Amino acid sequence: MSIEQREARQPWILLTPALTAVGLLLIVPLMFIVVYSFWLKSAAGADTSGLFLDNWKEALTDRFYRDILLNTLKISAITTLACAVLGYPAAYFIARSRGNKLILLVLLMLPFWISYIIRTMSWINILGISGALNSALVWLGLISEPVQMLYNETTVILGLVHFLLPFMVLNIYVSLDGIDTNLEDAALSLGATRWQGFLQVTLPLSMPGLAAGGLLCFVLSAGTYITPVILGGPRDAMFANLVYEAIIKQLNWPLGSALSLLLLVVLGVLVLIYNRYLGMAQLAKGLG
Amino acid sequence: MDDTRRYERLRERFQNGDISRRSFFGLLGAAGAAYGLQMPFARQAFAAGDVTQVRFDGWGGVVSEAFRKHAFDPYTAKTGIKVIDGTFPGGDEYLAQVRASKAGEYNIAHLSGVFDYARYHSFDLTSELNIDNIPNMANVMPALMNAFKSITPDSLSAAPYDYGTTGLAYNRKFISDDEMKEKGAKILIDAKHKGKIGGWSDWRTRMWYAALQTGQDPNDIKDVDAAWDAVRQHRDLALKYWASGAELMSLLSEEEIHVTEGWSGRIYALQEQGHDIGYYDPPNGFGWQECLFVLKGSPMAACEELLNFMLDRDTSIAVAEGQSYPPALDPTKVDLGDKIPKLPAFDATGTLSGLTFANPAYWNGNEAEWAKEFSRVQRGY
């Protein structure tokens, strides 16, 4: 084997463990789901194997699935926007802190040490009828009776923002931390106000982090099902709840497979749109 | 079981008061490690063909604690076979896990309802118990045994273990006993209580109560459209569909909701904690029985011995008092002590003629359509 041939093979040899892992843990299971989505649920027990389009037809044409999917995308968009608005100042503050940056970053990581379920449930103790907020408002005399705050779409979004905010802050922080602060000083020396300096220098340079955080928050939000179960009312559901119900409650694995693939495709298309306008290279930059 | 689910169960035990705050945080950290160690060992044990452990899955909380203390530990001490106990929130989820597993990975399950027994049979998951190895089965109420025999006449895959009802639970601060008796199941669709009504997010319970609200026989609903309208009516008035016993107890005790259906044992536990929660079984209220189901592919001799342990009088009473559901033992044959006759749904005659059970053929026949329909109705369709 010539040196050129050996050099050409070397990247593939190095990539083999990673490709094997991706193949076995991602591609193969995904193929099973694809195959299952063309089967039919059988009332008798075992599903009927074959190439049936019934599940896909139902998933693509039924208004019920379309509406819940659109609502999921809406909730995810609102959540992502709220995370960006709340996360940017926090990330900016951490990035520009001098002595206590490490402590602030550790504080930002702290929520990850507690289960997502428990963090979500904590809102019941805060917003409940006998929760901290109602108790405080009654004690202060601002309300005479506790107000019903839980179990609606707003609390679902609140729970999602609570869960996803650290992801957004971390992404923006990494981006901001890499910006040379001399650039802002240069803008000021050229006559820009602090606000103009931020808008025309810092913000554009931190866009990769903001975009990466946005994509991460959106995708994670669109795939969640626990938050609506814990904090939502009877009608509040996201698309992942329908997948859960099809597979677990209705034992309709073929339909659940088609629905989960539909969600995967929709999110995949959104990632492609992201790539078209911002580029995956920006995502890599944002993720540091 | 994934880590998230494990943490959820742990929190449920903490909420029920089964473990202290200190233990809760300690176990939180240990949960992941325990899971990591458990399954590989289980597989190795079965691969070797040598029964060193049996897996049991149940509803968690006080029930698991009672099982562990009064059945599993003595069984291990006697036989040397370890009992690994897992938990699940409902039969649907557990069945999905079992279907995705290898035969023998799951062994005994604390299942609810005869319709679950029928479902497992339809998925070819039933085993054949040797009743001679379970002498304590002789003390079980025939009414409970016959329900399973109607599905598998030639053999049994489960031992009946306890029973209870899904009745109406209400906060007496807001709803009087008289109002409850007067309105019965219709209180759940009474606009007077809008925003303070709850309900279990289970299609069977929703349809059962819709049948009662529309004056129909739950085991033979003639006007299905009217029943679905009642489910919609309830949905529009409800604040929350609850998904677990801990959530039911939390919603009632914290006064988020004033009325809901509830599981008799859980409501009794709330009453014992000092909450002024009433419980009322309306005519044709939902009665159910639970069993210890042995899955196909399990080590039968070890499982039969464990079942016999669990059906022992002392074990049954301890577990029944722990979970507040009467045991399956026939009260005309076995002295069940002082506390059990006071538990809700207890039948001193041993015939259970006062309870209405779900007809498995009827409910399983409608499962595919109604489970799907409820998913839509729940979301406003």
XYZ file of C-alpha atoms in Angstrom:
669
model
C 0.000 0.000 0.000
C 1.385 3.369 -0.990
C 1.792 6.249 1.468
C -0.988 8.140 -0.342
C -3.372 5.222 0.014
C -2.492 4.816 3.675
C -3.048 8.521 4.312
C -6.373 8.396 2.492
C -7.540 5.523 4.701
C -6.338 6.969 7.971
C -9.304 9.342 8.580
C -11.733 6.482 8.004
C -9.849 4.231 10.413
C -9.924 6.970 13.030
C -13.602 7.568 12.398
C -14.582 3.896 12.623
C -15.410 3.809 16.381
C -17.534 6.947 16.092
C -19.290 5.766 12.936
C -19.962 2.364 14.516
C -21.471 4.011 17.583
C -23.629 6.348 15.483
C -24.691 3.472 13.269
C -25.639 1.115 16.098
C -27.137 3.642 18.474
C -28.807 6.033 16.036
C -29.167 4.776 12.476
C -30.195 1.174 13.208
C -32.871 2.094 15.821
C -34.131 4.799 13.472
C -34.460 2.237 10.700
C -36.526 0.042 13.020
C -38.844 2.998 13.633
C -39.101 3.673 9.905
C -40.033 0.045 9.241
C -42.510 0.010 12.130
C -44.244 3.121 10.815
C -45.416 1.092 7.804
C -46.887 -1.722 9.908
C -50.428 -1.879 11.233
C -51.640 -2.203 14.787
C -53.563 -5.381 15.318
C -56.265 -5.601 17.968
C -55.423 -9.264 18.460
C -51.947 -8.588 19.776
C -48.958 -8.792 17.429
C -48.811 -5.980 14.862
C -49.254 -6.757 11.189
C -45.995 -6.361 9.278
C -45.990 -5.053 5.739
C -45.895 -1.887 3.731
C -49.057 -0.057 4.747
C -49.428 3.689 4.308
C -52.338 4.031 6.757
C -50.295 5.496 9.619
C -48.603 8.049 7.392
C -51.885 8.977 5.765
C -53.435 9.543 9.176
C -50.444 11.477 10.527
C -50.268 13.732 7.470
C -53.938 14.374 6.779
C -55.616 14.416 10.187
C -56.330 17.966 11.373
C -55.839 16.843 14.985
C -52.151 16.050 14.499
C -51.567 19.136 12.346
C -53.118 21.451 14.932
C -51.153 19.987 17.844
C -47.965 20.134 15.764
C -48.540 23.801 14.922
C -49.326 24.542 18.573
C -46.114 22.761 19.581
C -44.099 24.888 17.162
C -45.833 28.019 18.483
C -45.088 27.146 22.119
C -41.487 26.303 21.198
C -41.062 29.611 19.370
C -42.452 31.616 22.306
C -40.248 29.670 24.721
C -37.165 30.254 22.579
C -37.912 33.972 22.296
C -38.442 34.279 26.053
C -35.192 32.399 26.695
C -33.329 34.742 24.329
C -34.746 37.884 25.916
C -34.099 36.673 29.459
C -30.867 34.859 28.692
C -28.960 37.529 26.841
C -28.644 40.025 29.727
C -27.701 37.197 32.083
C -25.044 35.895 29.668
C -23.751 39.434 29.087
C -23.495 40.006 32.826
C -21.527 36.780 33.329
C -19.254 37.400 30.349
C -18.391 40.901 31.512
C -17.939 39.961 35.171
C -14.332 40.008 36.276
C -13.603 38.228 39.548
C -16.704 36.100 40.112
C -17.229 34.638 36.628
C -16.487 31.090 37.757
C -18.955 31.289 40.642
C -21.651 32.632 38.308
C -21.034 29.814 35.838
C -21.270 27.224 38.616
C -24.541 28.806 39.747
C -25.781 28.573 36.170
C -24.927 24.857 36.112
C -26.530 24.115 39.478
C -30.038 23.433 38.114
C -28.630 20.583 35.999
C -27.792 18.719 39.211
C -31.480 18.457 40.055
C -33.892 16.299 38.089
C -35.887 18.091 35.410
C -39.059 16.533 36.844
C -38.428 17.964 40.281
C -37.517 21.386 38.881
C -40.759 21.392 36.896
C -42.804 20.288 39.889
C -41.319 23.053 41.991
C -43.658 25.472 40.182
C -46.608 23.738 41.847
C -45.203 24.821 45.212
C -44.686 28.346 43.922
C -47.849 28.992 41.895
C -50.334 26.659 43.605
C -53.423 27.748 45.521
C -51.491 27.232 48.750
C -48.166 28.007 47.082
C -45.559 30.591 47.981
C -46.746 33.302 45.587
C -50.426 33.126 46.522
C -49.546 33.018 50.219
C -47.325 36.074 49.856
C -49.951 38.037 47.901
C -52.655 37.211 50.440
C -50.322 38.086 53.328
C -49.468 41.423 51.705
C -53.182 42.126 51.285
C -52.882 42.461 47.487
C -55.503 39.728 46.942
C -58.204 38.453 49.286
C -58.478 34.919 47.845
C -55.765 32.753 46.239
C -55.726 33.044 42.464
C -55.711 30.015 40.146
C -52.378 30.309 38.320
C -51.478 26.715 37.449
C -52.492 24.274 34.734
C -52.646 26.412 31.604
C -50.495 27.129 28.541
C -48.719 30.001 30.273
C -47.436 27.720 33.040
C -46.326 25.201 30.422
C -44.246 27.925 28.726
C -42.962 29.071 32.110
C -41.833 25.524 32.932
C -40.104 25.197 29.566
C -38.314 28.532 29.943
C -37.180 27.487 33.409
C -35.784 24.250 31.979
C -34.158 25.713 28.865
C -32.835 29.082 30.018
C -29.429 27.737 31.171
C -28.848 26.237 27.699
C -29.474 29.626 26.110
C -27.325 31.531 28.622
C -24.413 29.133 28.199
C -24.456 29.406 24.415
C -24.628 33.178 24.419
C -21.983 33.364 27.137
C -19.504 31.290 25.118
C -20.039 33.593 22.163
C -19.763 36.823 24.182
C -16.713 35.610 26.049
C -14.873 35.224 22.783
C -15.454 38.832 21.689
C -12.506 41.148 22.172
C -13.730 43.933 24.493
C -11.333 46.315 22.713
C -13.772 46.285 19.815
C -16.441 47.934 21.978
C -13.890 50.464 23.204
C -12.933 51.146 19.583
C -16.577 51.815 18.718
C -16.847 54.270 21.621
C -13.642 56.032 20.566
C -15.144 56.468 17.102
C -18.129 58.322 18.530
C -20.691 55.561 19.090
C -22.796 55.566 22.233
C -22.656 52.463 24.494
C -26.011 51.340 23.099
C -24.860 51.855 19.493
C -21.652 49.996 20.289
C -23.636 47.088 21.634
C -26.101 47.030 18.738
C -23.524 47.402 15.975
C -20.573 45.488 17.395
C -21.348 43.157 20.302
C -24.762 41.897 19.246
C -23.792 40.928 15.675
C -20.643 39.207 16.910
C -22.610 37.227 19.495
C -25.235 36.101 16.992
C -23.694 32.604 16.558
C -24.249 31.924 20.263
C -27.738 33.370 20.201
C -28.615 31.292 17.137
C -27.114 28.108 18.564
C -28.967 28.634 21.845
C -32.146 29.360 19.939
C -31.905 26.195 17.892
C -31.121 24.101 20.949
C -34.007 25.587 22.971
C -36.445 25.201 20.089
C -35.603 21.576 19.385
C -35.592 20.553 23.050
C -38.836 22.408 23.656
C -40.567 20.814 20.665
C -39.642 17.351 21.909
C -40.778 17.698 25.506
C -43.771 15.892 26.971
C -43.298 15.994 30.737
C -43.906 19.741 31.190
C -47.452 19.767 29.717
C -48.310 16.681 31.794
C -47.206 18.325 35.038
C -48.078 21.977 34.449
C -50.732 21.858 31.720
C -54.514 21.656 31.873
C -56.741 19.040 30.201
C -56.330 20.543 26.718
C -52.638 21.411 26.931
C -50.534 18.972 24.981
C -47.488 19.032 22.774
C -46.768 16.704 19.901
C -44.542 14.431 21.981
C -47.538 13.763 24.243
C -49.376 12.297 21.255
C -46.402 10.076 20.450
C -46.318 8.930 24.069
C -50.031 8.198 24.092
C -49.950 6.322 20.789
C -47.090 4.091 21.934
C -47.759 3.709 25.644
C -51.479 4.203 26.179
C -52.912 2.966 22.889
C -50.124 0.426 22.310
C -50.166 1.565 18.699
C -46.453 1.402 17.999
C -46.808 1.759 14.210
C -48.771 5.024 14.486
C -46.449 6.248 17.271
C -43.470 5.538 14.997
C -45.012 7.527 12.145
C -45.798 10.435 14.477
C -42.311 10.476 15.981
C -40.765 10.419 12.507
C -43.061 13.248 11.453
C -41.793 15.358 14.350
C -38.227 14.400 13.459
C -38.731 15.446 9.836
C -40.346 18.788 10.778
C -37.516 19.601 13.186
C -35.016 18.414 10.590
C -36.476 20.823 8.048
C -36.173 23.650 10.565
C -32.507 22.745 11.123
C -31.993 22.807 7.352
C -33.571 26.268 7.191
C -31.260 27.321 10.005
C -28.314 25.932 8.048
C -29.444 27.772 4.903
C -29.523 31.190 6.564
C -27.026 30.908 9.424
C -24.936 27.879 8.523
C -23.991 24.943 10.713
C -20.540 26.488 11.100
C -22.212 29.203 13.169
C -23.677 26.516 15.387
C -20.209 25.075 15.950
C -18.926 28.546 16.818
C -21.805 29.171 19.188
C -21.224 25.890 20.939
C -17.618 26.939 21.420
C -36.812 2.207 33.715
C -35.036 5.436 32.757
C -33.472 7.787 35.275
C -36.207 10.364 34.860
C -38.889 7.840 35.697
C -36.864 6.597 38.646
C -36.556 10.126 40.028
C -40.310 10.599 39.562
C -41.076 7.443 41.559
C -38.684 8.503 44.255
C -40.361 11.858 44.540
C -43.744 10.141 44.766
C -42.534 8.081 47.714
C -41.211 11.256 49.333
C -44.553 13.006 48.802
C -46.414 10.061 50.278
C -44.274 10.343 53.380
C -42.710 6.915 52.784
C -39.171 8.240 53.076
C -37.591 11.174 54.870
C -36.196 14.231 53.133
C -32.680 13.038 53.985
C -33.279 9.595 52.494
C -34.942 11.197 49.491
C -31.877 13.201 48.549
C -29.596 10.269 49.327
C -31.596 7.886 47.164
C -31.822 10.474 44.403
C -28.098 10.132 43.923
C -28.096 6.373 44.329
C -31.004 5.728 41.926
C -28.964 5.935 38.747
C -26.214 3.699 40.078
C -28.719 1.119 41.320
C -30.301 0.891 37.895
C -26.948 0.541 36.203
C -26.032 -2.404 38.387
C -29.377 -4.137 38.424
C -30.189 -5.051 34.847
C -26.828 -6.478 33.745
C -26.841 -8.774 36.784
C -30.381 -9.885 36.043
C -29.480 -10.850 32.526
C -26.391 -12.755 33.655
C -28.410 -14.634 36.225
C -30.992 -15.813 33.727
C -28.366 -16.552 31.108
C -26.715 -18.949 33.531
C -30.018 -20.752 33.986
C -29.613 -20.433 37.749
C -32.392 -18.522 39.503
C -30.723 -16.080 41.837
C -33.346 -13.363 41.615
C -36.911 -12.595 40.617
C -38.127 -9.257 39.330
C -41.327 -7.771 40.723
C -42.998 -4.620 39.402
C -45.698 -2.708 41.243
C -47.244 0.641 41.952
C -44.563 1.985 44.294
C -45.210 4.102 47.369
C -46.601 2.444 50.495
C -47.424 -0.727 48.558
C -43.796 -1.376 47.627
C -42.664 -0.669 51.157
C -45.130 -3.173 52.586
C -44.187 -5.799 49.995
C -40.492 -5.308 50.663
C -40.816 -5.574 54.430
C -43.392 -8.323 54.776
C -42.884 -10.477 51.690
C -39.671 -9.934 49.762
C -37.177 -9.864 52.622
C -38.575 -12.978 54.372
C -38.699 -14.760 51.012
C -35.037 -13.935 50.350
C -34.093 -15.059 53.841
C -35.782 -18.416 53.287
C -34.835 -19.162 49.680
C -31.748 -17.076 49.029
C -33.469 -15.708 45.926
C -33.328 -11.938 45.741
C -36.418 -9.940 44.732
C -35.674 -6.940 42.544
C -38.623 -4.579 42.757
C -39.396 -1.939 40.177
C -42.361 0.409 39.892
C -44.683 1.676 37.173
C -47.394 4.342 37.067
C -49.904 2.317 35.056
C -50.620 -0.928 33.265
C -50.345 0.631 29.817
C -46.810 1.829 30.301
C -45.739 -1.422 31.905
C -47.207 -3.505 29.096
C -45.254 -1.409 26.580
C -42.057 -2.122 28.541
C -42.787 -5.836 28.747
C -43.527 -6.053 25.043
C -40.169 -4.410 24.304
C -38.267 -6.807 26.605
C -36.927 -10.337 26.315
C -38.910 -13.196 27.843
C -37.886 -13.622 31.461
C -36.646 -10.078 31.950
C -39.840 -9.174 33.824
C -41.395 -11.818 36.091
C -44.221 -10.763 38.395
C -46.411 -7.686 38.063
C -49.010 -6.184 40.384
C -51.600 -5.627 37.677
C -54.941 -3.922 37.904
C -58.199 -5.121 36.424
C -59.287 -8.337 34.828
C -59.109 -6.563 31.478
C -55.325 -6.316 31.967
C -55.233 -10.067 32.481
C -57.161 -10.481 29.228
C -54.856 -8.074 27.418
C -51.734 -9.907 28.555
C -53.337 -13.152 27.471
C -54.026 -11.678 24.025
C -50.341 -10.748 23.742
C -49.395 -14.352 24.636
C -47.757 -13.262 27.885
C -49.636 -15.634 30.193
C -47.884 -18.418 32.098
C -49.251 -21.537 33.813
C -49.169 -21.555 37.583
C -49.057 -24.821 39.467
C -51.695 -24.098 42.094
C -50.449 -27.042 44.228
C -47.346 -24.968 44.899
C -49.460 -22.084 46.195
C -51.520 -23.593 49.055
C -52.514 -20.133 50.349
C -54.509 -19.659 47.149
C -57.215 -21.784 48.809
C -58.055 -18.802 51.028
C -58.687 -16.425 48.131
C -62.286 -15.346 47.435
C -63.754 -17.519 44.649
C -65.371 -14.407 43.129
C -61.913 -13.027 42.368
C -60.555 -16.336 41.077
C -63.498 -16.932 38.780
C -62.929 -13.649 36.955
C -59.543 -14.893 35.740
C -60.767 -18.411 35.062
C -63.324 -16.981 32.670
C -60.402 -15.851 30.487
C -58.046 -18.828 30.910
C -60.313 -21.725 31.992
C -57.591 -24.368 31.944
C -54.907 -22.540 33.888
C -54.141 -19.440 35.914
C -51.341 -16.938 35.374
C -52.077 -14.761 38.373
C -53.100 -14.798 41.990
C -55.776 -12.259 42.997
C -54.332 -9.986 45.664
C -56.491 -6.998 46.561
C -59.457 -4.956 45.412
C -60.834 -1.439 45.629
C -62.999 1.141 43.934
C -62.602 4.323 41.938
C -65.260 6.449 43.609
C -65.901 10.135 44.098
C -63.587 12.101 46.361
C -64.551 15.564 47.522
C -63.405 18.257 49.904
C -66.072 18.689 52.600
C -65.098 22.351 53.028
C -66.681 23.049 49.645
C -69.023 20.123 48.970
C -71.346 18.609 51.576
C -72.109 14.900 51.926
C -75.730 15.683 51.023
C -74.756 17.469 47.805
C -72.521 14.567 46.831
C -75.218 11.947 47.447
C -77.784 14.008 45.579
C -75.656 14.625 42.490
C -73.570 11.433 42.460
C -71.429 11.042 39.328
C -73.089 14.112 37.798
C -71.201 16.357 40.223
C -68.224 15.983 37.878
C -70.181 17.758 35.139
C -71.794 20.342 37.422
C -70.949 23.869 36.201
C -71.186 25.116 39.798
C -67.749 23.577 40.413
C -66.103 24.719 37.165
C -62.330 25.032 37.464
C -62.300 22.967 40.646
C -62.990 19.558 39.131
C -60.336 16.924 38.491
C -60.259 13.561 36.772
C -57.952 10.662 36.032
C -56.410 10.875 32.546
C -57.524 7.319 31.844
C -59.972 6.631 29.036
C -61.660 3.735 30.841
C -62.454 5.794 33.928
C -63.632 8.721 31.820
C -66.007 6.535 29.829
C -67.175 4.624 32.921
C -68.161 7.849 34.661
C -69.625 9.262 31.443
C -71.890 6.183 31.374
C -73.019 6.910 34.942
C -73.545 10.592 34.108
C -75.750 9.696 31.153
C -77.694 7.045 33.054
C -76.215 4.068 31.202
C -74.777 0.712 32.180
C -70.969 1.139 32.165
C -70.543 -2.403 30.838
C -72.985 -1.840 27.997
C -72.990 1.760 26.779
C -75.708 2.080 24.157
C -75.474 5.800 23.398
C -71.723 6.218 22.910
C -72.086 9.741 21.489
C -73.884 10.899 24.627
C -71.091 9.413 26.718
C -68.440 11.266 24.727
C -70.438 14.469 25.124
C -70.314 13.923 28.885
C -66.527 13.408 28.676
C -66.290 16.717 26.770
C -68.499 18.425 29.324
C -66.225 17.209 32.111
C -63.123 18.309 30.183
C -64.492 21.835 29.774
C -65.151 22.134 33.501
C -61.991 20.394 34.724
C -58.875 22.123 35.935
C -56.585 19.130 35.665
C -56.394 15.505 34.613
C -54.185 13.772 37.169
C -51.800 10.999 36.200
C -50.708 9.348 39.459
C -51.912 8.607 42.976
C -49.472 11.128 44.432
C -50.810 13.829 42.096
C -54.397 12.962 43.048
C -53.556 13.326 46.745
C -51.648 16.553 46.188
C -54.420 18.199 44.138
C -57.064 17.356 46.749
C -55.059 18.152 49.859
C -53.833 21.488 48.504
C -57.378 22.421 47.436
C -56.445 22.931 43.792
C -59.508 20.800 43.049
C -62.605 20.176 45.156
C -63.917 17.020 43.536
C -62.623 14.201 41.359
C -62.803 10.455 41.010
C -60.253 8.863 43.310
C -58.835 5.499 44.301
C -60.364 4.307 47.551
C -57.037 3.474 49.228
C -55.444 6.800 48.366
C -58.441 8.724 49.676
C -58.374 6.660 52.869
C -54.699 7.599 53.233
C -55.646 11.290 52.889
C -58.342 10.871 55.549
C -55.830 9.192 57.844
C -53.533 12.184 57.366
C -56.302 14.393 58.752
C -57.695 15.918 55.549
C -61.468 16.376 55.529
C -61.945 14.538 52.241
C -65.160 12.594 51.700
C -65.412 9.421 49.611
C -68.561 8.181 47.924
C -69.097 5.161 45.694
C -72.045 6.029 43.434
C -74.360 3.243 42.218
C -72.435 1.167 39.644
C -69.194 2.823 40.775
C -65.989 1.434 39.331
C -64.855 -1.659 41.252
C -61.585 -3.355 40.394
C -59.285 -6.088 41.568
C -55.531 -6.382 41.436
C -53.495 -9.514 40.923
C -49.949 -10.796 41.064
C -49.406 -11.754 37.441
C -46.576 -14.124 36.487
C -45.263 -13.414 33.008
C -44.406 -16.081 30.480
C -40.738 -17.094 30.601
C -40.382 -16.526 34.347
C -38.813 -19.049 36.751
C -42.143 -20.582 37.795
C -41.159 -22.451 40.975
C -39.515 -19.369 42.457
C -42.455 -17.174 41.469
C -45.008 -19.617 42.880
C -43.178 -19.692 46.187
C -43.101 -15.916 46.299
C -46.825 -15.739 45.529
C -47.511 -18.157 48.358
C -45.518 -15.921 50.684
C -47.505 -12.919 49.630
C -50.843 -14.671 50.074
C -49.935 -15.711 53.579
C -52.456 -14.250 56.064
C -49.966 -12.098 57.990
C -48.301 -10.797 54.827
C -51.617 -10.069 53.147
C -52.923 -8.175 56.176
C -49.713 -6.159 56.575
C -49.691 -5.238 52.894
C -53.430 -4.456 52.900
C -53.082 -2.170 55.895
C -50.061 -0.534 54.281
C -51.792 0.228 51.002
C -55.355 0.656 52.409
C -56.903 -1.783 49.939
C -58.638 -4.952 51.291
C -56.819 -8.228 50.548
C -58.146 -10.945 48.259
C -58.434 -13.385 51.184
C -61.955 -14.574 51.911
C -63.135 -12.827 55.140
C -65.498 -15.723 55.845
C -62.499 -18.082 56.005
C -59.721 -15.867 57.354
C -59.765 -13.465 60.300
C -58.575 -10.179 58.757
C -58.133 -8.247 62.004
C -59.631 -4.930 63.083
C -58.452 -2.382 60.538
C -59.262 -4.064 57.244
C -63.057 -4.221 57.782
C -62.982 -0.404 58.081
C -61.235 0.123 54.731
C -63.344 1.558 51.892
C -64.832 -1.017 49.494
C -64.372 -3.878 52.021
C -66.876 -6.690 51.482
C -67.499 -8.795 54.594
C -69.516 -11.374 52.662
C -66.597 -12.396 50.482
C -68.831 -12.380 47.411
C -68.064 -8.833 46.187
C -71.644 -8.708 44.918
C -71.869 -5.039 45.937
C -69.189 -3.972 43.468
C -69.471 -3.555 39.706
C -66.398 -4.783 37.854
C -65.434 -3.976 34.277
C -66.344 -6.651 31.762
C -62.939 -7.428 30.179
C -64.308 -8.499 26.796
C -66.393 -5.335 26.494
C -63.672 -2.897 27.538
C -60.844 -4.558 25.654
C -63.063 -4.726 22.585
C -63.470 -0.960 22.666
C -59.926 -0.148 23.746
C -58.388 0.667 20.364
C -61.145 3.071 19.377
C -61.879 4.692 22.736
C -58.266 5.192 23.850
C -57.604 7.020 20.591
C -60.814 9.001 20.777
C -60.087 10.123 24.341
C -56.698 11.470 23.234
C -58.609 13.770 20.849
C -61.484 14.676 23.139
C -59.002 15.558 25.852
C -57.468 18.183 23.544
C -60.719 19.872 22.638
C -61.855 17.723 19.699
